[in-house]
Amino acid sequence: MENPIIKKSPSSKLEETLINTFPRICTDCGKLTNKQFLLTNPVLQNTTLSEFIKNANTSYILAKLTIEEFYEGELYLIFTVKEAITIGSLLLTLEDAIIRENADKGIFEGDCTDAFKEFANQVCGMLDNELRPKLPKPIHLKLTSTVLMNKENANTVLSEEILNEERLILTATMQILGFDDGKFILSISKLVGEEFFCEIIAEDTKKFRGTILVVDDSNTDLRIIRKLLGDEYKVLVTDNPNSALSRLQKDHIDLVLIDVHMPGISGITLCERFRRNAMSNAIPIIICSSSPTQENVIQAIRAGAEDFLVKPFTRQKLIEKINKHLINRNVLLNS
């Protein structure tokens, strides 16, 4: 079986990892369909599902894969109805001529629907097996639904939040021997995709207002902060206080948010270490806590923190605090 043809060097660790699942998918899907199955010419784009659907002139079958264990979110497999009919019919071992006729008529029902769902479940398992050893934290994928989606019903199939959030959409040419080329599409939330390898996947033209390093042992809080700030700031996160100083050697940091209560090293101790390090002693630090005490606040200021922030905080409050200190350092770009 041929390997996928890659048009360009992957721009991120996530893109590289997803593309590296293609050989397994091609081999196993070839066995399922009893046809040569190839995925070629992958292209990663940053968009929303709302924009994706608006620009489409066809209906899709969307298979929702729930991401579980350490990571949380959803990954979508997306096929046109014609492609879903073709794949489902191949699993039913129908003759090629009948498959083409059914696909042209758009007949997607009964056994064909069940067969495609089984195909999506098998691909889910392939992705799960391929991603699990490659990601730094535990992951599990589970197929939870397959549903018809088009411009008319998109708002009922998906929530407004999911439709309008930034997503990474990886599209590859899908070649099944004896049939017209189609598309194999994977869609994942940009925030979740970036979380896989703690990387920022940004458009070349996008300008951030500054770079924020967030140190917090709560992955839920890290996700919330990235979601609150990600549109305007480059947000780097770590749940390991010991790795925080090493991030300074890799990235330019304009401001640090540190949680006060963390196992091993407290936020106060980490703040003191930042202040003793020549590379970080001038970087503004904001200490955060969901259960602050007067002693915490005093210790934070003595350790060198510029500010203290109580969780949970609103986006407006968080940005006000950050902007205040970035402006003081003449870091903030003109808005």
Coordinates of C-alpha atoms in Angstrom, one line a residue:
M1 CA 0.0 0.0 0.0
E2 CA 1.3 3.4 -0.9
N3 CA 2.0 6.0 1.7
P4 CA 0.1 9.3 1.7
I5 CA 1.6 12.1 -0.5
I6 CA 2.2 15.1 1.7
K7 CA 2.1 18.4 -0.2
K8 CA 4.1 20.4 2.4
S9 CA 5.9 19.9 5.7
P10 CA 3.5 19.8 8.6
S11 CA 3.2 23.2 10.3
S12 CA 2.6 21.7 13.8
K13 CA 3.1 18.6 15.9
L14 CA -0.7 18.0 15.8
E15 CA -0.8 18.1 12.0
E16 CA 2.2 15.8 11.7
T17 CA 0.6 13.3 14.2
L18 CA -2.8 13.3 12.4
I19 CA -1.1 12.7 9.0
N20 CA 0.9 9.9 10.5
T21 CA -2.3 8.0 11.3
F22 CA -3.1 7.8 7.5
P23 CA -1.1 4.7 6.7
R24 CA -3.0 2.7 9.4
I25 CA -6.3 4.2 8.2
C26 CA -5.6 3.3 4.6
T27 CA -4.6 -0.2 5.4
D28 CA -7.5 -1.0 7.7
C29 CA -10.1 0.8 5.5
G30 CA -8.8 -1.2 2.5
K31 CA -9.6 -4.4 4.4
L32 CA -13.0 -3.1 5.5
T33 CA -14.1 -2.1 2.0
N34 CA -12.1 -4.7 0.1
K35 CA -10.9 -1.9 -2.1
Q36 CA -7.6 0.0 -2.4
F37 CA -8.1 2.9 -0.1
L38 CA -5.7 6.0 -0.2
L39 CA -5.5 9.3 1.6
T40 CA -3.4 11.9 -0.2
N41 CA -2.6 15.6 -0.2
P42 CA -3.6 16.6 3.3
V43 CA -4.4 20.3 3.9
L44 CA -4.9 21.9 7.4
Q45 CA -7.1 25.0 7.7
N46 CA -8.2 27.1 10.6
T47 CA -11.9 28.0 10.3
T48 CA -15.3 27.4 12.0
L49 CA -17.8 24.7 11.2
S50 CA -20.3 27.5 10.5
E51 CA -18.1 28.9 7.8
F52 CA -17.3 25.4 6.5
I53 CA -21.0 24.6 6.1
K54 CA -21.8 28.0 4.6
N55 CA -19.3 27.5 1.8
A56 CA -20.5 23.9 1.1
N57 CA -23.1 23.1 -1.6
T58 CA -23.9 19.6 -0.3
S59 CA -25.0 17.7 2.8
Y60 CA -22.7 15.8 5.1
I61 CA -22.7 12.9 7.4
L62 CA -21.0 13.9 10.6
A63 CA -19.6 11.3 13.0
K64 CA -19.0 12.7 16.4
L65 CA -16.1 11.2 18.4
T66 CA -16.0 12.1 22.0
I67 CA -12.5 12.7 23.5
E68 CA -12.2 11.3 27.0
E69 CA -9.7 10.7 29.8
F70 CA -7.1 13.6 30.2
Y71 CA -8.3 15.6 27.1
E72 CA -11.9 16.7 26.7
G73 CA -13.8 17.7 23.6
E74 CA -15.0 16.3 20.3
L75 CA -13.4 15.2 17.1
Y76 CA -15.6 15.0 14.0
L77 CA -15.3 12.7 10.9
I78 CA -17.1 14.4 8.0
F79 CA -18.1 12.8 4.7
T80 CA -20.5 13.9 2.0
V81 CA -23.7 11.9 1.8
K82 CA -22.5 10.4 -1.5
E83 CA -19.3 9.3 0.1
A84 CA -21.1 7.9 3.1
I85 CA -23.4 5.9 0.8
T86 CA -20.5 4.6 -1.1
I87 CA -18.6 3.5 2.0
G88 CA -21.7 2.0 3.7
S89 CA -22.6 0.1 0.5
L90 CA -19.0 -1.3 0.2
L91 CA -19.3 -2.7 3.7
L92 CA -22.5 -4.4 2.5
T93 CA -20.6 -5.9 -0.4
L94 CA -23.0 -4.6 -3.0
E95 CA -21.9 -4.6 -6.6
D96 CA -20.1 -1.5 -7.8
A97 CA -22.7 -0.5 -10.3
I98 CA -25.5 -0.6 -7.7
I99 CA -23.3 1.4 -5.3
R100 CA -22.8 4.1 -7.9
E101 CA -26.5 4.2 -8.6
N102 CA -27.5 4.5 -5.0
A103 CA -24.9 7.2 -4.4
D104 CA -26.1 9.2 -7.3
K105 CA -29.7 8.9 -6.0
G106 CA -28.6 9.9 -2.5
I107 CA -30.3 6.8 -0.9
F108 CA -28.8 6.7 2.6
E109 CA -31.1 4.6 4.8
G110 CA -31.5 1.3 6.5
D111 CA -28.6 -1.2 6.3
C112 CA -26.4 1.4 4.5
T113 CA -26.8 3.8 7.4
D114 CA -25.9 1.1 9.9
A115 CA -22.9 -0.1 7.8
F116 CA -21.5 3.5 7.6
K117 CA -21.9 3.8 11.4
E118 CA -19.8 0.7 11.8
F119 CA -17.2 2.1 9.4
A120 CA -17.1 5.3 11.5
N121 CA -16.7 3.2 14.7
Q122 CA -13.8 1.3 13.1
V123 CA -12.1 4.5 12.1
C124 CA -12.6 5.8 15.6
G125 CA -10.8 2.8 16.9
M126 CA -8.0 3.3 14.4
L127 CA -7.5 6.9 15.5
D128 CA -7.7 5.9 19.2
N129 CA -5.0 3.2 18.7
E130 CA -2.8 5.5 16.7
L131 CA -3.1 8.6 18.9
R132 CA -2.8 7.0 22.3
P133 CA 0.9 6.2 22.2
K134 CA 1.8 9.4 20.5
L135 CA 0.2 11.9 22.9
P136 CA 1.9 12.9 26.1
K137 CA -1.3 12.4 28.2
P138 CA -3.9 9.6 28.2
I139 CA -6.7 9.8 25.5
H140 CA -9.7 7.7 24.5
L141 CA -12.0 8.3 21.6
K142 CA -15.6 7.0 21.5
L143 CA -18.1 7.2 18.7
T144 CA -21.3 8.8 20.1
S145 CA -23.4 9.6 17.0
T146 CA -23.6 9.9 13.2
V147 CA -26.0 12.5 11.8
L148 CA -27.0 14.3 8.6
M149 CA -25.8 17.9 8.6
N150 CA -26.4 20.7 6.1
K151 CA -27.0 24.5 6.0
E152 CA -30.7 24.1 7.0
N153 CA -30.3 21.9 10.1
A154 CA -26.7 22.9 11.3
N155 CA -28.1 24.9 14.2
T156 CA -30.1 22.0 15.5
V157 CA -27.3 19.4 15.0
L158 CA -24.6 21.4 16.7
S159 CA -24.7 24.1 19.3
E160 CA -24.0 27.7 18.4
E161 CA -20.8 27.5 20.5
I162 CA -19.4 24.6 18.6
L163 CA -20.5 26.0 15.2
N164 CA -18.7 29.3 15.9
E165 CA -15.6 28.2 17.8
E166 CA -12.2 28.1 16.0
R167 CA -11.5 24.7 14.6
L168 CA -8.7 22.9 12.8
I169 CA -10.0 21.0 9.8
L170 CA -7.7 18.5 8.1
T171 CA -8.9 17.6 4.6
A172 CA -7.3 14.8 2.5
T173 CA -8.2 13.4 -0.9
M174 CA -9.9 10.1 -0.4
Q175 CA -9.3 7.6 -3.2
I176 CA -11.3 4.3 -3.3
L177 CA -10.4 2.1 -6.3
G178 CA -13.2 2.2 -8.9
F179 CA -15.0 5.3 -7.6
D180 CA -14.6 9.0 -7.9
D181 CA -12.2 10.8 -5.6
G182 CA -13.8 12.2 -2.4
K183 CA -12.7 13.9 0.8
F184 CA -11.7 12.6 4.1
I185 CA -12.2 15.3 6.7
L186 CA -11.2 15.5 10.4
S187 CA -12.3 18.5 12.5
I188 CA -11.1 19.3 16.0
S189 CA -11.5 22.3 18.3
K190 CA -8.3 24.5 17.9
L191 CA -8.1 24.8 21.7
V192 CA -8.2 21.0 22.2
G193 CA -5.8 20.4 19.3
E194 CA -3.3 22.8 20.7
E195 CA -3.6 21.2 24.1
F196 CA -2.4 17.8 22.7
F197 CA 1.2 19.0 22.5
C198 CA 1.0 22.4 24.4
E199 CA 1.6 24.2 21.1
I200 CA 0.1 27.3 19.5
I201 CA -1.2 26.7 16.0
A202 CA -1.6 30.2 14.6
E203 CA -2.2 31.7 11.2
D204 CA 0.9 33.5 9.9
T205 CA -0.9 36.8 9.6
K206 CA -2.5 36.8 13.1
K207 CA -1.1 39.3 15.5
F208 CA -1.3 38.7 19.3
R209 CA -1.4 41.5 21.9
G210 CA 1.2 39.7 24.0
T211 CA 2.3 36.2 25.2
I212 CA 1.0 34.9 28.5
L213 CA 2.4 31.9 30.3
V214 CA -0.2 30.2 32.6
V215 CA 1.0 27.8 35.3
D216 CA -1.8 25.8 37.0
D217 CA -2.2 22.2 38.1
S218 CA -5.9 22.3 37.2
N219 CA -6.4 21.3 33.5
T220 CA -9.9 22.7 33.7
D221 CA -8.7 26.1 34.7
L222 CA -6.0 26.0 32.0
R223 CA -8.7 25.3 29.4
I224 CA -10.9 28.1 30.7
I225 CA -8.0 30.7 30.6
R226 CA -7.0 29.6 27.1
K227 CA -10.6 30.0 26.0
L228 CA -10.9 33.4 27.6
L229 CA -7.7 34.8 26.2
G230 CA -6.9 32.8 23.1
D231 CA -8.6 35.3 20.6
E232 CA -6.3 38.1 21.7
Y233 CA -3.2 36.7 23.3
K234 CA -0.7 33.9 22.6
V235 CA -1.4 31.7 25.6
L236 CA 1.2 29.1 26.7
V237 CA 0.2 26.7 29.5
T238 CA 1.8 24.1 31.7
D239 CA 0.4 22.1 34.6
N240 CA 4.0 21.4 35.8
P241 CA 5.6 24.2 37.9
N242 CA 9.0 22.6 37.4
S243 CA 8.8 23.2 33.7
A244 CA 7.7 26.8 33.9
L245 CA 11.2 28.4 33.9
S246 CA 12.3 26.2 31.0
R247 CA 9.5 27.8 28.9
L248 CA 11.4 31.1 29.1
Q249 CA 14.2 29.5 27.2
K250 CA 11.9 28.5 24.4
D251 CA 9.5 31.4 24.2
H252 CA 9.3 35.1 24.8
I253 CA 7.0 35.7 27.7
D254 CA 5.3 39.0 28.5
L255 CA 3.3 38.1 31.6
V256 CA 2.8 35.0 33.9
L257 CA -0.3 33.8 35.6
I258 CA 0.4 31.4 38.5
D259 CA -2.0 29.5 40.6
V260 CA -1.1 29.8 44.3
H261 CA -1.9 26.2 45.4
M262 CA 0.0 23.5 43.4
P263 CA 1.5 20.2 44.5
G264 CA 5.3 20.1 45.0
I265 CA 5.9 23.8 44.3
S266 CA 3.5 26.5 45.5
G267 CA 2.7 29.5 43.3
I268 CA 4.5 31.7 45.9
T269 CA 7.7 29.7 45.7
L270 CA 7.6 29.7 41.9
C271 CA 7.1 33.4 41.9
E272 CA 10.2 33.8 44.0
R273 CA 12.2 31.6 41.6
F274 CA 11.1 33.8 38.7
R275 CA 12.3 36.8 40.5
R276 CA 15.7 35.3 41.2
N277 CA 16.2 34.3 37.6
A278 CA 17.8 37.0 35.4
M279 CA 15.6 36.0 32.4
S280 CA 12.4 36.5 34.3
N281 CA 12.9 38.9 37.1
A282 CA 11.2 41.8 35.3
I283 CA 8.2 39.8 33.9
P284 CA 4.9 40.8 35.5
I285 CA 3.4 38.0 37.6
I286 CA -0.2 37.7 38.6
I287 CA -1.0 35.1 41.4
C288 CA -4.4 33.5 41.2
S289 CA -6.4 31.5 43.8
S290 CA -9.9 30.2 44.2
S291 CA -9.7 30.3 48.0
P292 CA -7.5 33.3 48.8
T293 CA -6.5 34.4 52.3
Q294 CA -5.0 37.7 53.5
E295 CA -1.8 35.8 54.1
N296 CA -1.7 34.5 50.5
V297 CA -2.0 38.0 49.2
I298 CA 0.8 39.4 51.5
Q299 CA 3.1 36.4 50.6
A300 CA 2.4 36.9 46.9
I301 CA 3.3 40.6 47.0
R302 CA 6.4 39.9 49.1
A303 CA 7.5 37.2 46.6
G304 CA 7.4 39.8 43.8
A305 CA 3.9 39.4 42.2
E306 CA 2.5 42.5 40.7
D307 CA -1.1 41.5 41.3
F308 CA -3.5 39.0 42.8
L309 CA -6.6 37.6 41.1
V310 CA -9.5 35.6 42.7
K311 CA -11.0 32.7 40.8
P312 CA -13.5 32.4 39.2
F313 CA -12.9 35.5 37.2
T314 CA -14.6 37.0 34.2
R315 CA -13.0 37.6 30.8
Q316 CA -13.3 41.3 31.3
K317 CA -11.6 41.3 34.8
L318 CA -8.8 39.0 33.6
I319 CA -8.1 41.1 30.5
E320 CA -8.2 44.4 32.6
K321 CA -5.5 43.0 34.9
I322 CA -3.3 41.7 32.1
N323 CA -3.6 44.9 30.0
K324 CA -2.8 47.0 33.0
H325 CA 0.6 45.4 33.5
L326 CA 1.4 45.0 29.8
I327 CA 0.7 48.7 29.3
N328 CA 3.0 49.5 32.2
R329 CA 5.8 47.6 30.4
N330 CA 5.0 49.1 27.0
V331 CA 4.3 45.6 25.7
L332 CA 0.7 45.8 24.7
L333 CA 0.1 46.3 21.0
N334 CA -2.2 49.1 19.9
S335 CA -5.7 47.7 19.7

